CSV table of C-alpha atoms in Angstrom, one decimal:
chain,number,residue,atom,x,y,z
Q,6,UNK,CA,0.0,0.0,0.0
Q,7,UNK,CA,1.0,3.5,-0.6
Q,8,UNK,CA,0.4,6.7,1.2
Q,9,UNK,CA,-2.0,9.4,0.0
Q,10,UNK,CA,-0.2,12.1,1.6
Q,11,UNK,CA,3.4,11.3,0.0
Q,12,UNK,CA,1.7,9.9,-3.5
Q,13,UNK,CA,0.2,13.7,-3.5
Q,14,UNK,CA,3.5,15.4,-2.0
Q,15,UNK,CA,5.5,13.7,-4.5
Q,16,UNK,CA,2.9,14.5,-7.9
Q,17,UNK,CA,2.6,17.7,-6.5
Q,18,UNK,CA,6.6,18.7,-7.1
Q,19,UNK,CA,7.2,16.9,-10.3
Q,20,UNK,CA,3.7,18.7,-11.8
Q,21,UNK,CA,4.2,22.2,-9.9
Q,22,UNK,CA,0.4,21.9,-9.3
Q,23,UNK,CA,-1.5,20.3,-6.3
Q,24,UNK,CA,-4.9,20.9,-8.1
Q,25,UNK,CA,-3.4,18.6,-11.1
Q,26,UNK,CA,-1.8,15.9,-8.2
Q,27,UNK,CA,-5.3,15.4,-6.8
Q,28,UNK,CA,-7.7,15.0,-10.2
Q,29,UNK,CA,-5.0,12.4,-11.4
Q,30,UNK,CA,-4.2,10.3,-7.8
Q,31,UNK,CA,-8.6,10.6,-7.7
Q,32,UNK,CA,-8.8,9.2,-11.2
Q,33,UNK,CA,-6.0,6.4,-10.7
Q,34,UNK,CA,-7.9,5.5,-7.8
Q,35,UNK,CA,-11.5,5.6,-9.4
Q,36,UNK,CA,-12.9,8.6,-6.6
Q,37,UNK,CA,-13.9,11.9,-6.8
Q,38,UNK,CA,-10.8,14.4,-6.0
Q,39,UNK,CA,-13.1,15.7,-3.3
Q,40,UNK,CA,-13.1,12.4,-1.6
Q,41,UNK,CA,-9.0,11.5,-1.2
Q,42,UNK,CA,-9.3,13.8,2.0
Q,43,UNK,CA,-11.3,10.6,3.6
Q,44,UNK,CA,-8.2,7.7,1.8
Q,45,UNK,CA,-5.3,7.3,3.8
Q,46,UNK,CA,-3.4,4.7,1.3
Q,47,UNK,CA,-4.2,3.0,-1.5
Q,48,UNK,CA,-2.8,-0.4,-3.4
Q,49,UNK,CA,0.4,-0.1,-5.7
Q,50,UNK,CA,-1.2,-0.6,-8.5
Q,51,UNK,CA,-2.9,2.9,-8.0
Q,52,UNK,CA,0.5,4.4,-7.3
Q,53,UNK,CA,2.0,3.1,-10.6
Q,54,UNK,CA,-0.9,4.5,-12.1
Q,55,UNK,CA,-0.5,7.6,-11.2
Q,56,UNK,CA,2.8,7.5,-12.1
Q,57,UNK,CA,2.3,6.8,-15.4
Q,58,UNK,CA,0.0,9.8,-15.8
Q,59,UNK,CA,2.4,12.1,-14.0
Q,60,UNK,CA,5.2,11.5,-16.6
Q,61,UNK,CA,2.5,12.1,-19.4
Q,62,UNK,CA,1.4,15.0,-18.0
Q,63,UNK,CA,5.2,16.4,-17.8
Q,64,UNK,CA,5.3,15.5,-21.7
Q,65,UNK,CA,2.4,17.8,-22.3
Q,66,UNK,CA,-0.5,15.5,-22.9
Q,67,UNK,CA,-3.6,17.4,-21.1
Q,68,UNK,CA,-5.3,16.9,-17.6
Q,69,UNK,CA,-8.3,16.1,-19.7
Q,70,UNK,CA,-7.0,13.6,-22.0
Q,71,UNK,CA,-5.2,11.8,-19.4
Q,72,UNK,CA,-9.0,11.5,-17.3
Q,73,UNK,CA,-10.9,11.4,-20.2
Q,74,UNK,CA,-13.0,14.1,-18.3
Q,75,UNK,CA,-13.8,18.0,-18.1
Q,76,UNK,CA,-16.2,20.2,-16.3
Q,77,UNK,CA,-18.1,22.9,-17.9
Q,78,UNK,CA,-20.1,25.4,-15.4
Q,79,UNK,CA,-22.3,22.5,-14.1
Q,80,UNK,CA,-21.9,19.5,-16.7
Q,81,UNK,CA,-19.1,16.9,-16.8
Q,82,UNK,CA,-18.2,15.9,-20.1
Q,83,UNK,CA,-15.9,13.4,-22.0
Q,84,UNK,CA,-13.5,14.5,-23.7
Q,85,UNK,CA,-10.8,12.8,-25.6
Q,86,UNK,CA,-7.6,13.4,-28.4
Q,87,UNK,CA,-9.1,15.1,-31.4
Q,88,UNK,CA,-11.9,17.2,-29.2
Q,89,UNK,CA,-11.1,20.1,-28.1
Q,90,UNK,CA,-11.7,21.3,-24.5
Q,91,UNK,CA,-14.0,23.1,-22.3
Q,92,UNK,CA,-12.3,26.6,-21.6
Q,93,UNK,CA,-12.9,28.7,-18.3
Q,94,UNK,CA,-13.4,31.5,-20.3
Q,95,UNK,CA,-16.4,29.9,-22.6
Q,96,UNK,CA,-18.6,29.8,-19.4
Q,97,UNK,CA,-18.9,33.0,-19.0
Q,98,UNK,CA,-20.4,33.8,-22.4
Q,99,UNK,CA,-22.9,30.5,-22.1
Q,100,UNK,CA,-23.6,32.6,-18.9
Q,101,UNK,CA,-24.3,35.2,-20.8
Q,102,UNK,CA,-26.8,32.8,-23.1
Q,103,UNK,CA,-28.4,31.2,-20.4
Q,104,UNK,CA,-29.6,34.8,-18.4
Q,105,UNK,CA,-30.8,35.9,-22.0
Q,106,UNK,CA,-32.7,32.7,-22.2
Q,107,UNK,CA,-34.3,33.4,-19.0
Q,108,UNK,CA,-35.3,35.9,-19.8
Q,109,UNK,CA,-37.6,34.0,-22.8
Q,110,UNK,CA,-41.1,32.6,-22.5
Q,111,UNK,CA,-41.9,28.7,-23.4
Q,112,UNK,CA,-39.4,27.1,-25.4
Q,113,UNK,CA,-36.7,28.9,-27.4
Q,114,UNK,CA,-34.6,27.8,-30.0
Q,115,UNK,CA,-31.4,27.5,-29.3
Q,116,UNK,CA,-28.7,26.9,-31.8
Q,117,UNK,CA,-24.9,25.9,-31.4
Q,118,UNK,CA,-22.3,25.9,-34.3
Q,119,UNK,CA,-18.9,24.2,-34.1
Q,120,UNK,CA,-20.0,22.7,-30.6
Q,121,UNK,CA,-17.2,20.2,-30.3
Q,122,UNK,CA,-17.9,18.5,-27.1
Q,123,UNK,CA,-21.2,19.7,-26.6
Q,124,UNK,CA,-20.3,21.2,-23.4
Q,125,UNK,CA,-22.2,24.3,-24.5
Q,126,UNK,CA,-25.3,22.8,-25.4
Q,127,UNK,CA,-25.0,20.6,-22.3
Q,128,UNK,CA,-24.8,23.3,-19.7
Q,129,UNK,CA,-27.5,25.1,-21.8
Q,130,UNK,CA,-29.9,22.0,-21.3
Q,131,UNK,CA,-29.0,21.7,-17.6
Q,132,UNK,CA,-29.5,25.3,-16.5
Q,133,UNK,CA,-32.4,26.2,-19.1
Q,134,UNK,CA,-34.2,23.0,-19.1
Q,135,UNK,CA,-37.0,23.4,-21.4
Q,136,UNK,CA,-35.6,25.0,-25.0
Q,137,UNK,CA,-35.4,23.3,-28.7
Q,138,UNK,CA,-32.0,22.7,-29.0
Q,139,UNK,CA,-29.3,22.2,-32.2
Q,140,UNK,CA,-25.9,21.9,-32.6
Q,141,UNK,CA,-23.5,21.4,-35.4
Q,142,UNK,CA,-20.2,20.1,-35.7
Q,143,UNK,CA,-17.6,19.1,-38.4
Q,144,UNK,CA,-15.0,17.3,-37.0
Q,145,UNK,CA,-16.1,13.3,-37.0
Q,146,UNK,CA,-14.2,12.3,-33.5
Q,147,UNK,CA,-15.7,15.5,-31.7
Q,148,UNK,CA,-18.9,15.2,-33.2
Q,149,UNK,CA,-18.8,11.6,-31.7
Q,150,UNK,CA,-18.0,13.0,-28.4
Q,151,UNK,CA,-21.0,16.0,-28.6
Q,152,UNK,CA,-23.4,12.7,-29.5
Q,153,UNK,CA,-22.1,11.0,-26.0
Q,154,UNK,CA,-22.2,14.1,-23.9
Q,155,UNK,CA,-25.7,15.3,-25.4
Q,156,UNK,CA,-27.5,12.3,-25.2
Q,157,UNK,CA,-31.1,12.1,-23.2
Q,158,UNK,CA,-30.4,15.9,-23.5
Q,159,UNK,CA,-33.0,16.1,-26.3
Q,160,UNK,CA,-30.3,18.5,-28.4
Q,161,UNK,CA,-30.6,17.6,-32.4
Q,162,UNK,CA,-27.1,17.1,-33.0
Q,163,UNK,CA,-25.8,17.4,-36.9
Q,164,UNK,CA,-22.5,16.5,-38.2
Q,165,UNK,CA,-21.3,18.8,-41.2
Q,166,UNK,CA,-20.2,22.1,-41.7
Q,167,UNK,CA,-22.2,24.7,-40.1
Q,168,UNK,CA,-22.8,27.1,-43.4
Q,169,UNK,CA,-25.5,24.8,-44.3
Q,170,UNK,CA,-26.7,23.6,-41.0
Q,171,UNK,CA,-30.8,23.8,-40.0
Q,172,UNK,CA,-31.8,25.3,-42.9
Q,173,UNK,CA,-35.6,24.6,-41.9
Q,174,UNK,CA,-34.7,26.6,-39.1
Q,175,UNK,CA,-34.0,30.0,-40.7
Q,176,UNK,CA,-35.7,32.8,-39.6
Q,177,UNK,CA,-36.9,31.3,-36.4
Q,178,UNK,CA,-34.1,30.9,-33.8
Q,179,UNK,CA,-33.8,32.8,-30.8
Q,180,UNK,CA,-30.1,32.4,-30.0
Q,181,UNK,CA,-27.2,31.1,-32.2
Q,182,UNK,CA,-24.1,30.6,-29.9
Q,183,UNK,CA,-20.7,29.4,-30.9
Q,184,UNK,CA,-17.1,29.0,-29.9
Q,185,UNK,CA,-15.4,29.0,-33.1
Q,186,UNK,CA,-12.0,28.6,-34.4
Q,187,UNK,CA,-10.4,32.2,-33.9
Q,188,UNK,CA,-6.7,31.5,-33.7
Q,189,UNK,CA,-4.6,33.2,-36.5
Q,190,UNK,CA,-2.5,31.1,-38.7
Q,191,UNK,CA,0.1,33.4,-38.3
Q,192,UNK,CA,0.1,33.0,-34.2
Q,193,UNK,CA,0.7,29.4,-34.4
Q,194,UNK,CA,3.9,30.0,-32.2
Q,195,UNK,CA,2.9,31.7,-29.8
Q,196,UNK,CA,0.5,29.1,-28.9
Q,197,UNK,CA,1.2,26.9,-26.2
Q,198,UNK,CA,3.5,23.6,-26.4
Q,199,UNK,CA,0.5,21.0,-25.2
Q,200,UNK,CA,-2.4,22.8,-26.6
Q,201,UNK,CA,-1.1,22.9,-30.2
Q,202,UNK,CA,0.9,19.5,-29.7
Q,203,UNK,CA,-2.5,17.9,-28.3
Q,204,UNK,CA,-5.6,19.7,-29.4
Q,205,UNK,CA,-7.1,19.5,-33.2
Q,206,UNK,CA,-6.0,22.0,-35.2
Q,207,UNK,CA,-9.2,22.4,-36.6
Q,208,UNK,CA,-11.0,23.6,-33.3
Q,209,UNK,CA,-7.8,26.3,-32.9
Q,210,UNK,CA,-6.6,28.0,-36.3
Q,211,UNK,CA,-9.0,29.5,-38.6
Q,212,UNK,CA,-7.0,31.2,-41.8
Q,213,UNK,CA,-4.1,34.0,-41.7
Q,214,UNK,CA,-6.5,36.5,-39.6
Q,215,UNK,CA,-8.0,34.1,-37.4
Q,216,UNK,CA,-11.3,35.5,-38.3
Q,217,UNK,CA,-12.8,32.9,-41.0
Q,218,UNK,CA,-14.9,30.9,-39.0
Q,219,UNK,CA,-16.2,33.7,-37.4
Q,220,UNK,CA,-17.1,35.8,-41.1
Q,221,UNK,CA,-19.8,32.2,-41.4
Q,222,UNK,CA,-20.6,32.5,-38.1
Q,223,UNK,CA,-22.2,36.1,-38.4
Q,224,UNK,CA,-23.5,34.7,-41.8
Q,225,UNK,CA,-25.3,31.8,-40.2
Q,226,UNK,CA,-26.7,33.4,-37.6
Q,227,UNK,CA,-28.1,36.2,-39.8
Q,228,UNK,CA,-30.0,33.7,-41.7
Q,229,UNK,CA,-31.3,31.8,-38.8
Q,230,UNK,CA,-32.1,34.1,-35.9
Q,231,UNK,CA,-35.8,35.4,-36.6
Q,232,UNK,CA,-35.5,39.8,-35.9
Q,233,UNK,CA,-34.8,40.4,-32.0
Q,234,UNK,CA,-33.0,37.1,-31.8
Q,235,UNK,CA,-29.6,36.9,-29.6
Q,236,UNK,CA,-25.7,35.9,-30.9
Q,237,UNK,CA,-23.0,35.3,-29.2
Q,238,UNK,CA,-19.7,33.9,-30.5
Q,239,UNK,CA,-15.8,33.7,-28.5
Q,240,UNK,CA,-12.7,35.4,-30.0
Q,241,UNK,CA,-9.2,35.7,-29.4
Q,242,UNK,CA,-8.1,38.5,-26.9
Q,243,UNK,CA,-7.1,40.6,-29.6
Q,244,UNK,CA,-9.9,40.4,-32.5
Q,245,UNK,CA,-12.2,42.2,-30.3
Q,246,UNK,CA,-12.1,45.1,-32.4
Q,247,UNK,CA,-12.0,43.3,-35.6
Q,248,UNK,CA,-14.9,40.9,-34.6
Q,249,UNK,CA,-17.6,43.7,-33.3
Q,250,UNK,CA,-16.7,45.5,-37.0
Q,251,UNK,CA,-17.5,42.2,-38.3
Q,252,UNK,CA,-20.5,41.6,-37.5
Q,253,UNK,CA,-21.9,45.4,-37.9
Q,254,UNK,CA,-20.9,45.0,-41.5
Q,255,UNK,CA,-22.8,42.1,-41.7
Q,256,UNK,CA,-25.8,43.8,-41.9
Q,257,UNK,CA,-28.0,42.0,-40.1
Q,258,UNK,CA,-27.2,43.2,-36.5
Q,259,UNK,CA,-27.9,45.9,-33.8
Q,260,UNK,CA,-26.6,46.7,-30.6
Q,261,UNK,CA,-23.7,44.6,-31.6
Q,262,UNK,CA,-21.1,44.7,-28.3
Q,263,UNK,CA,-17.8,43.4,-27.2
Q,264,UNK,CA,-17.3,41.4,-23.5
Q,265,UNK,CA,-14.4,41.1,-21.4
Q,266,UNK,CA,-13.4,37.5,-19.4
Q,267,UNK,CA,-12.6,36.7,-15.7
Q,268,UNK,CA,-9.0,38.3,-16.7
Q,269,UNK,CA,-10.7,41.9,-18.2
Q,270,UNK,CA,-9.8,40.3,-21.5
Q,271,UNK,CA,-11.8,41.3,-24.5
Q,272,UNK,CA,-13.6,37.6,-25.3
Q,273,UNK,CA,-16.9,37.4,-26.7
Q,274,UNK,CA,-18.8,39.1,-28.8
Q,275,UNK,CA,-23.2,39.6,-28.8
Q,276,UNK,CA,-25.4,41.1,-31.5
Q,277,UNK,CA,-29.1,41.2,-32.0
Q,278,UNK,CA,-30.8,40.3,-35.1
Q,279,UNK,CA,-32.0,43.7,-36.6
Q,280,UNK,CA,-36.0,43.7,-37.6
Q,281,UNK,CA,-36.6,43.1,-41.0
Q,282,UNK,CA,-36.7,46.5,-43.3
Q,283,UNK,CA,-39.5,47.2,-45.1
Q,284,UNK,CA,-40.3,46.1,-48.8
């Protein structure tokens, strides 16, 4: 048997992170991290696996990949190489969705484009309970995730590219959401070791500007929000700028307005569908 206390101590040093220690010594040994506290030891075999994910980790390979596992707001979801994952930062513009979608009678119609994981759509389902949901996604492995993490959710989940997605839908939605690819081409670099080593490049770089994905974004939700309808899409810290004259060239947008993260970052972007014009 081996002790909790020095297993933790010594993951701890080699991973210069307690918080990372404890999710990987509570996955080894199949318990919730919040539950070690109450283990004093555990068998050998738990030991060597941690062990093994320790020297992973120091290669680069991801928390999430090595646990298979992320939280969103209030959802858990799977996650796996070839999805990308869950961000911090992204909760705080499905925060954003959620209050407007309060805020809506009966059932709205939610749409999510390049939803990846469906960790979007799944904290949407959890906290609004009650709305038509969609979400799109290109990437086969992801979309393969999304369909595990959404299911008994009741979200329609297509796989394809969202320019063409829920056609039937046009006109009618009341909030088209979406963490897109923003990162430039040209920032590859500066990108960090694991996340570009580890996570699919095509949930990260989107053309020279970073701003390609986003350009079909405003397009898509143009066509499908019905007038008054809500958008919100994430962008790199520095696109702020660039994205909120985006989508007022558009067109089909009012009030269009940038948002700042936990770290007073510029983040997110939110538009609302203009009213139609007359004749």
């Amino acid at each position: 048997m081996a002790a909790v206390a020095t297993l933790l101590a010594d993951a701890s040093r080699r991973l210069d992170s307690a918080a990372e220690a404890r999710i990987l010594l509570a996955h080894s040994a199949g318990v919730e991290p919040s539950r070690l506290a109450l283990v004093a030891e555990v068998p050998d075999g738990v030991a060597a696996a941690l062990a093994e994910l320790v020297e992973r980790r120091v290669a680069g390979e991801p928390v999430q990949y090595l646990t298979g596992r992320a939280w969103f707001r209030t959802v858990e979801v799977a996650v796996a190489p070839g999805v990308f994952i869950p961000r911090p930062e992204t909760e705080l513009m499905t925060g954003w969705a959620i209050d407007r979608l309060r805020d809506l009678p009966g059932e709205p119609v939610v749409v999510e484009l390049c939803a990846g994981s469906g960790a979007i759509s799944a904290a949407i389902a959890a906290e609004r309970p009650g709305c038509r949901q969609y979400a799109v996604e290109l990437s086969e492995a992801a979309a393969r995730a999304a369909e595990a993490n959404l299911a008994g959710t009741g979200v329609v989940l297509a796989e394809g590219d969202m320019a063409d997605a829920f056609r039937p839908l046009d006109g009618t939605v009341d909030l088209v959401i979406a963490n897109p690819p923003y990162i430039p081409l040209e920032a590859w670099e500066h990108v960090a070791v694991d996340v570009r080593t580890h996570e699919p490049d095509l949930a990260l770089f989107s053309g020279e500007d970073g701003l390609d994905a986003l350009t079909v974004v405003a397009e898509v939700a143009g066509r499908l929000l019905r007038p008054g309808g809500f958008v919100c899409a994430e962008h790199a810290e520095v696109q702020g700028a660039a994205v909120v004259a985006l989508f007022a060239a558009a067109g089909a947008f009012v009030h269009v307005a940038d948002h700042r993260d936990y770290n007073d970052r510029p983040r997110y972007v939110t538009a609302v569908r203009a009213p139609e014009l007359a004749g």
